[in-house]
Structure formats: structure tokens, C-alpha cells
Amino acid sequence: FCLPTELYYQIVSLSSNPLKDFSSRLVLQWHAFELLILACKRYSLFLSLHYPDLHKIKRHLVFTNKTDAHAFWNSFFPKNITNGLGKQETALAYILRHTQLLPRHFLTLLNKIADINIKLGNEPIKFTEDAVVKGIRDSEDDICQEIIAGFSHIYPNLSDILERCIKELPLTFNQCKLQKIFNRFGKAASGLINYYDFERIFLECGLIGKYLNKTTERYV
């Protein structure tokens, strides 16, 4: 049987012998290139069913690895996107960082982008920057609410915590900074007394992660 990630820690805490009960567990996680390949096959099928003439133009592209998947999607997207900070980044990076690397997030964004692109009068094999940016803006709130809803039964105050605390945090920060945010805003929003319970919410919900290195000015 399969358990949603959001419930994992709560279910483990119910076990009297977690080491035994969960010894054969397998954690399912998606990598970005796997999502790209999945979406490639899905969109190629869509073109073959609804736009067979356009599909013939792209059918030489195969997708069995990361290189093929990038080549497929880069042939559809503009070279760069201007993000909300006024910086240039690739379309795929822009889309993927609005997800938690889940298929439903990535496919939701691509569906919206494709839909808007067609409504703008563009061919389904050439997405414009406007379609990409508008597709993200129209979908990101729904994805955010979907993530919050997944944890709502465990952390019913999650929405209030995010509204009060996220805007106070820079892109990278240390534990001391997060503890200050907890003291100033987090206690009232969460109703928690212990800082480490507050930190656990951020970790379990995928809001923060461990800093490894900085690859570019924007990406960590």
C-alpha cells in the first residue's frame, strides 16, 4: 500500500515499533528529468491525436533520457523568460521551480500554459513568453493551496504561518534567523511554544531545505 508523504511522520509516530513496521519502506521521489520525460510523452500523444500535421514536425524527437527531454521542450519554449525579479532564466527552470517536483504540479502548469498559448492564437508547437508567464501566474495559487491542504489536517494553522513568516525570510538564512522569525511572528501564528516544532513544520512541508551551494546568482 502507499501512504502520502504528508502523513508519513504522523503514521510513524503511531507505531510502537517503527524500525520493524517500516523496515521495508520505499520512498518515492521524482527527479526533474523524469517529470520532463513523462510530460514529453504526454504532450507528444496530445499532438498526435489533435494536431497530427504538427506532430509530424516533431516526431523525430525521441525522449528516453534527460538530453532528449530538454531538446523536446526547448523546441517549444522561448530561449529565456523574464521572471518576476526582472531576471532572465530558461523556461524549463522557471516552470520547474514553481513545483515541488510532483507530476500533478508540473502537468498542471504545462496544461495551463498550453491552453493559454492556444487561446492567444499561437501554434501548439511554439509557446510564447506571455503564455508561459501567464500560465504560471494563473496556476501558482492553486498549487500553493493544494500543498497547504495536504498538510491542513496535521498543521491547521499552516496558511497563517506562511502569511506571517515567509515574507520575512530571505532566500537563504541560518537557524538563528528562523528562530528570530519564530519569536516575532511564528509563535502567535502557530500557537507553538517550542521553536523546533516550528522548524519541523517548515521542513516537513518542503518550505526550507539544507543549503549545499549556490550555482548561480539566483539558484541554490
mmCIF file of C-alpha atoms in Angstrom:
data_model
loop_
_atom_site.group_PDB
_atom_site.id
_atom_site.type_symbol
_atom_site.label_atom_id
_atom_site.label_comp_id
_atom_site.label_asym_id
_atom_site.label_seq_id
_atom_site.Cartn_x
_atom_site.Cartn_y
_atom_site.Cartn_z
ATOM 1 C CA PHE A 1 0.000 0.000 0.000
ATOM 2 C CA CYS A 2 1.026 3.594 -0.476
ATOM 3 C CA LEU A 3 0.970 6.464 2.033
ATOM 4 C CA PRO A 4 1.032 10.152 1.138
ATOM 5 C CA THR A 5 4.207 11.918 2.179
ATOM 6 C CA GLU A 6 2.249 14.436 4.229
ATOM 7 C CA LEU A 7 1.098 11.661 6.607
ATOM 8 C CA TYR A 8 4.359 9.756 6.878
ATOM 9 C CA TYR A 9 5.728 11.197 10.127
ATOM 10 C CA GLN A 10 2.337 11.136 11.800
ATOM 11 C CA ILE A 11 1.833 7.445 10.970
ATOM 12 C CA VAL A 12 5.352 6.547 12.098
ATOM 13 C CA SER A 13 4.610 8.201 15.443
ATOM 14 C CA LEU A 14 1.623 5.846 15.903
ATOM 15 C CA SER A 15 3.795 2.751 15.593
ATOM 16 C CA SER A 16 5.079 1.019 18.732
ATOM 17 C CA ASN A 17 7.964 -0.411 16.693
ATOM 18 C CA PRO A 18 8.796 1.873 13.721
ATOM 19 C CA LEU A 19 12.041 0.046 12.918
ATOM 20 C CA LYS A 20 10.131 -3.185 12.350
ATOM 21 C CA ASP A 21 6.930 -1.798 10.842
ATOM 22 C CA PHE A 22 8.700 0.449 8.321
ATOM 23 C CA SER A 23 11.853 -1.576 7.652
ATOM 24 C CA SER A 24 10.853 -2.328 4.048
ATOM 25 C CA ARG A 25 9.514 1.101 3.163
ATOM 26 C CA LEU A 26 10.368 2.705 -0.152
ATOM 27 C CA VAL A 27 10.220 6.469 -0.502
ATOM 28 C CA LEU A 28 9.005 7.537 -3.950
ATOM 29 C CA GLN A 29 10.569 10.759 -5.184
ATOM 30 C CA TRP A 30 10.585 12.252 -8.650
ATOM 31 C CA HIS A 31 13.596 13.808 -10.327
ATOM 32 C CA ALA A 32 13.206 16.760 -12.650
ATOM 33 C CA PHE A 33 14.324 14.837 -15.752
ATOM 34 C CA GLU A 34 11.736 12.112 -15.022
ATOM 35 C CA LEU A 35 8.998 14.727 -14.998
ATOM 36 C CA LEU A 36 10.307 16.144 -18.276
ATOM 37 C CA ILE A 37 10.222 12.725 -19.970
ATOM 38 C CA LEU A 38 6.746 11.983 -18.605
ATOM 39 C CA ALA A 39 5.455 15.311 -19.920
ATOM 40 C CA CYS A 40 7.203 14.800 -23.282
ATOM 41 C CA LYS A 41 5.360 11.549 -23.911
ATOM 42 C CA ARG A 42 2.077 13.051 -22.787
ATOM 43 C CA TYR A 43 2.311 16.149 -24.987
ATOM 44 C CA SER A 44 3.542 14.148 -27.967
ATOM 45 C CA LEU A 45 0.458 11.947 -27.647
ATOM 46 C CA PHE A 46 -1.736 15.053 -27.452
ATOM 47 C CA LEU A 47 -0.229 16.415 -30.680
ATOM 48 C CA SER A 48 -0.600 13.084 -32.478
ATOM 49 C CA LEU A 49 -4.323 12.946 -31.583
ATOM 50 C CA HIS A 50 -5.331 16.562 -32.130
ATOM 51 C CA TYR A 51 -2.642 18.097 -34.375
ATOM 52 C CA PRO A 52 -1.238 15.218 -36.480
ATOM 53 C CA ASP A 53 0.300 17.549 -39.066
ATOM 54 C CA LEU A 54 2.208 19.445 -36.377
ATOM 55 C CA HIS A 55 3.151 16.188 -34.705
ATOM 56 C CA LYS A 56 4.924 15.105 -37.882
ATOM 57 C CA ILE A 57 7.256 18.094 -37.487
ATOM 58 C CA LYS A 58 8.306 16.936 -34.021
ATOM 59 C CA ARG A 59 8.134 13.151 -34.343
ATOM 60 C CA HIS A 60 11.889 12.857 -34.996
ATOM 61 C CA LEU A 61 12.440 13.823 -31.346
ATOM 62 C CA VAL A 62 12.697 10.852 -29.017
ATOM 63 C CA PHE A 63 12.727 11.049 -25.246
ATOM 64 C CA THR A 64 14.421 8.318 -23.298
ATOM 65 C CA ASN A 65 16.867 10.485 -21.332
ATOM 66 C CA LYS A 66 17.384 13.997 -19.986
ATOM 67 C CA THR A 67 19.078 15.292 -23.141
ATOM 68 C CA ASP A 68 16.185 14.195 -25.368
ATOM 69 C CA ALA A 69 13.615 15.666 -22.995
ATOM 70 C CA HIS A 70 15.398 19.019 -22.876
ATOM 71 C CA ALA A 71 15.677 19.086 -26.666
ATOM 72 C CA PHE A 72 11.950 18.338 -26.990
ATOM 73 C CA TRP A 73 10.771 21.080 -24.647
ATOM 74 C CA ASN A 74 13.370 23.638 -25.718
ATOM 75 C CA SER A 75 11.988 23.331 -29.243
ATOM 76 C CA PHE A 76 8.613 24.534 -27.904
ATOM 77 C CA PHE A 77 9.646 27.254 -25.455
ATOM 78 C CA PRO A 78 11.326 30.624 -25.967
ATOM 79 C CA LYS A 79 15.017 30.641 -25.094
ATOM 80 C CA ASN A 80 14.584 32.714 -21.916
ATOM 81 C CA ILE A 81 11.848 34.029 -19.645
ATOM 82 C CA THR A 82 11.921 37.294 -17.720
ATOM 83 C CA ASN A 83 10.834 36.380 -14.197
ATOM 84 C CA GLY A 84 9.142 38.499 -11.545
ATOM 85 C CA LEU A 85 12.503 39.861 -10.375
ATOM 86 C CA GLY A 86 13.313 41.071 -13.887
ATOM 87 C CA LYS A 87 15.977 38.359 -14.323
ATOM 88 C CA GLN A 88 16.410 36.083 -17.320
ATOM 89 C CA GLU A 89 16.128 32.313 -16.870
ATOM 90 C CA THR A 90 15.298 29.331 -19.037
ATOM 91 C CA ALA A 91 11.634 28.427 -19.428
ATOM 92 C CA LEU A 92 12.076 24.916 -18.011
ATOM 93 C CA ALA A 93 13.870 26.191 -14.907
ATOM 94 C CA TYR A 94 11.194 28.847 -14.446
ATOM 95 C CA ILE A 95 8.391 26.268 -14.628
ATOM 96 C CA LEU A 96 10.033 23.547 -12.536
ATOM 97 C CA ARG A 97 10.898 25.821 -9.637
ATOM 98 C CA HIS A 98 7.186 26.600 -9.244
ATOM 99 C CA THR A 99 6.620 22.927 -8.353
ATOM 100 C CA GLN A 100 7.601 20.563 -5.559
ATOM 101 C CA LEU A 101 8.751 18.131 -8.268
ATOM 102 C CA LEU A 102 5.426 16.330 -8.319
ATOM 103 C CA PRO A 103 3.833 15.199 -11.612
ATOM 104 C CA ARG A 104 0.497 16.850 -10.815
ATOM 105 C CA HIS A 105 2.189 20.223 -10.258
ATOM 106 C CA PHE A 106 4.263 20.085 -13.442
ATOM 107 C CA LEU A 107 1.379 18.842 -15.601
ATOM 108 C CA THR A 108 -0.990 21.448 -14.153
ATOM 109 C CA LEU A 109 1.406 24.213 -15.185
ATOM 110 C CA LEU A 110 2.018 22.773 -18.654
ATOM 111 C CA ASN A 111 -1.719 22.293 -19.247
ATOM 112 C CA LYS A 112 -2.402 25.910 -18.333
ATOM 113 C CA ILE A 113 0.465 27.212 -20.473
ATOM 114 C CA ALA A 114 -0.672 25.163 -23.490
ATOM 115 C CA ASP A 115 -4.273 26.269 -23.034
ATOM 116 C CA ILE A 116 -3.359 29.953 -22.822
ATOM 117 C CA ASN A 117 -0.947 29.620 -25.737
ATOM 118 C CA ILE A 118 -3.723 28.278 -27.993
ATOM 119 C CA LYS A 119 -6.143 30.988 -26.818
ATOM 120 C CA LEU A 120 -3.545 33.601 -27.744
ATOM 121 C CA GLY A 121 -3.701 32.256 -31.303
ATOM 122 C CA ASN A 122 -0.305 30.541 -31.294
ATOM 123 C CA GLU A 123 0.536 27.152 -32.747
ATOM 124 C CA PRO A 124 0.742 24.291 -30.195
ATOM 125 C CA ILE A 125 4.383 23.725 -31.110
ATOM 126 C CA LYS A 126 5.517 27.260 -30.253
ATOM 127 C CA PHE A 127 4.824 28.605 -26.766
ATOM 128 C CA THR A 128 5.341 32.339 -26.280
ATOM 129 C CA GLU A 129 6.831 34.004 -23.223
ATOM 130 C CA ASP A 130 3.452 35.607 -22.468
ATOM 131 C CA ALA A 131 1.779 32.188 -22.399
ATOM 132 C CA VAL A 132 4.412 30.755 -20.066
ATOM 133 C CA VAL A 133 4.361 33.674 -17.611
ATOM 134 C CA LYS A 134 0.559 33.939 -17.576
ATOM 135 C CA GLY A 135 0.192 30.169 -17.221
ATOM 136 C CA ILE A 136 2.395 30.196 -14.128
ATOM 137 C CA ARG A 137 0.601 33.167 -12.590
ATOM 138 C CA ASP A 138 -2.814 31.594 -13.180
ATOM 139 C CA SER A 139 -1.771 28.286 -11.613
ATOM 140 C CA GLU A 140 0.650 29.038 -8.780
ATOM 141 C CA ASP A 141 -2.011 29.977 -6.234
ATOM 142 C CA ASP A 142 -3.910 26.734 -6.911
ATOM 143 C CA ILE A 143 -0.711 24.723 -6.429
ATOM 144 C CA CYS A 144 0.097 26.595 -3.238
ATOM 145 C CA GLN A 145 -3.370 25.935 -1.837
ATOM 146 C CA GLU A 146 -3.090 22.267 -2.825
ATOM 147 C CA ILE A 147 0.131 21.933 -0.827
ATOM 148 C CA ILE A 148 -1.398 23.686 2.187
ATOM 149 C CA ALA A 149 -4.497 21.475 2.001
ATOM 150 C CA GLY A 150 -2.325 18.348 2.065
ATOM 151 C CA PHE A 151 -0.966 19.334 5.474
ATOM 152 C CA SER A 152 -4.093 21.022 6.844
ATOM 153 C CA HIS A 153 -5.130 18.046 8.991
ATOM 154 C CA ILE A 154 -1.690 17.992 10.653
ATOM 155 C CA TYR A 155 -0.945 21.735 10.692
ATOM 156 C CA PRO A 156 -4.296 23.576 10.591
ATOM 157 C CA ASN A 157 -2.562 26.945 11.062
ATOM 158 C CA LEU A 158 -0.172 26.474 8.123
ATOM 159 C CA SER A 159 -1.775 29.178 5.985
ATOM 160 C CA ASP A 160 -1.485 31.747 8.799
ATOM 161 C CA ILE A 161 2.113 30.729 9.469
ATOM 162 C CA LEU A 162 3.037 31.240 5.808
ATOM 163 C CA GLU A 163 1.338 34.631 5.573
ATOM 164 C CA ARG A 164 3.117 35.915 8.671
ATOM 165 C CA CYS A 165 6.559 34.372 8.275
ATOM 166 C CA ILE A 166 7.573 33.661 4.656
ATOM 167 C CA LYS A 167 7.756 37.327 3.633
ATOM 168 C CA GLU A 168 10.221 37.943 6.475
ATOM 169 C CA LEU A 169 12.724 35.336 5.267
ATOM 170 C CA PRO A 170 15.455 35.968 2.653
ATOM 171 C CA LEU A 171 16.314 33.360 0.018
ATOM 172 C CA THR A 172 18.986 31.864 2.278
ATOM 173 C CA PHE A 173 19.236 32.186 6.056
ATOM 174 C CA ASN A 174 20.629 30.437 9.124
ATOM 175 C CA GLN A 175 18.810 28.826 12.035
ATOM 176 C CA CYS A 176 19.285 31.937 14.162
ATOM 177 C CA LYS A 177 17.306 33.985 11.624
ATOM 178 C CA LEU A 178 14.466 31.453 11.534
ATOM 179 C CA GLN A 179 14.343 31.412 15.325
ATOM 180 C CA LYS A 180 14.005 35.189 15.383
ATOM 181 C CA ILE A 181 11.100 34.955 12.930
ATOM 182 C CA PHE A 182 9.529 32.336 15.189
ATOM 183 C CA ASN A 183 9.823 34.595 18.230
ATOM 184 C CA ARG A 184 8.439 37.657 16.437
ATOM 185 C CA PHE A 185 5.719 36.117 14.267
ATOM 186 C CA GLY A 186 5.690 32.309 14.392
ATOM 187 C CA LYS A 187 4.568 31.809 17.976
ATOM 188 C CA ALA A 188 1.404 33.843 17.518
ATOM 189 C CA ALA A 189 0.604 32.357 14.106
ATOM 190 C CA SER A 190 1.266 28.721 15.021
ATOM 191 C CA GLY A 191 0.317 28.625 18.687
ATOM 192 C CA LEU A 192 3.539 26.693 19.358
ATOM 193 C CA ILE A 193 5.926 27.220 22.256
ATOM 194 C CA ASN A 194 8.871 25.123 21.090
ATOM 195 C CA TYR A 195 10.980 26.511 18.228
ATOM 196 C CA TYR A 196 11.937 23.038 16.972
ATOM 197 C CA ASP A 197 8.267 22.122 16.457
ATOM 198 C CA PHE A 198 8.011 25.266 14.326
ATOM 199 C CA GLU A 199 11.134 24.352 12.339
ATOM 200 C CA ARG A 200 9.735 20.859 11.765
ATOM 201 C CA ILE A 201 6.666 22.336 10.035
ATOM 202 C CA PHE A 202 8.916 24.135 7.554
ATOM 203 C CA LEU A 203 10.972 21.006 6.877
ATOM 204 C CA GLU A 204 8.072 18.565 6.516
ATOM 205 C CA CYS A 205 6.117 20.870 4.205
ATOM 206 C CA GLY A 206 9.123 21.363 1.913
ATOM 207 C CA LEU A 207 9.350 25.087 2.651
ATOM 208 C CA ILE A 208 13.028 25.056 3.546
ATOM 209 C CA GLY A 209 15.976 22.798 2.821
ATOM 210 C CA LYS A 210 19.651 22.453 3.613
ATOM 211 C CA TYR A 211 21.955 24.904 1.846
ATOM 212 C CA LEU A 212 24.548 22.984 -0.198
ATOM 213 C CA ASN A 213 25.955 25.505 -2.655
ATOM 214 C CA LYS A 214 24.992 28.369 -4.903
ATOM 215 C CA THR A 215 25.096 27.500 -8.597
ATOM 216 C CA THR A 216 24.136 30.944 -9.929
ATOM 217 C CA GLU A 217 23.132 34.343 -8.596
ATOM 218 C CA ARG A 218 19.532 33.129 -8.387
ATOM 219 C CA TYR A 219 19.644 29.380 -7.803
ATOM 220 C CA VAL A 220 20.708 27.481 -4.706
#
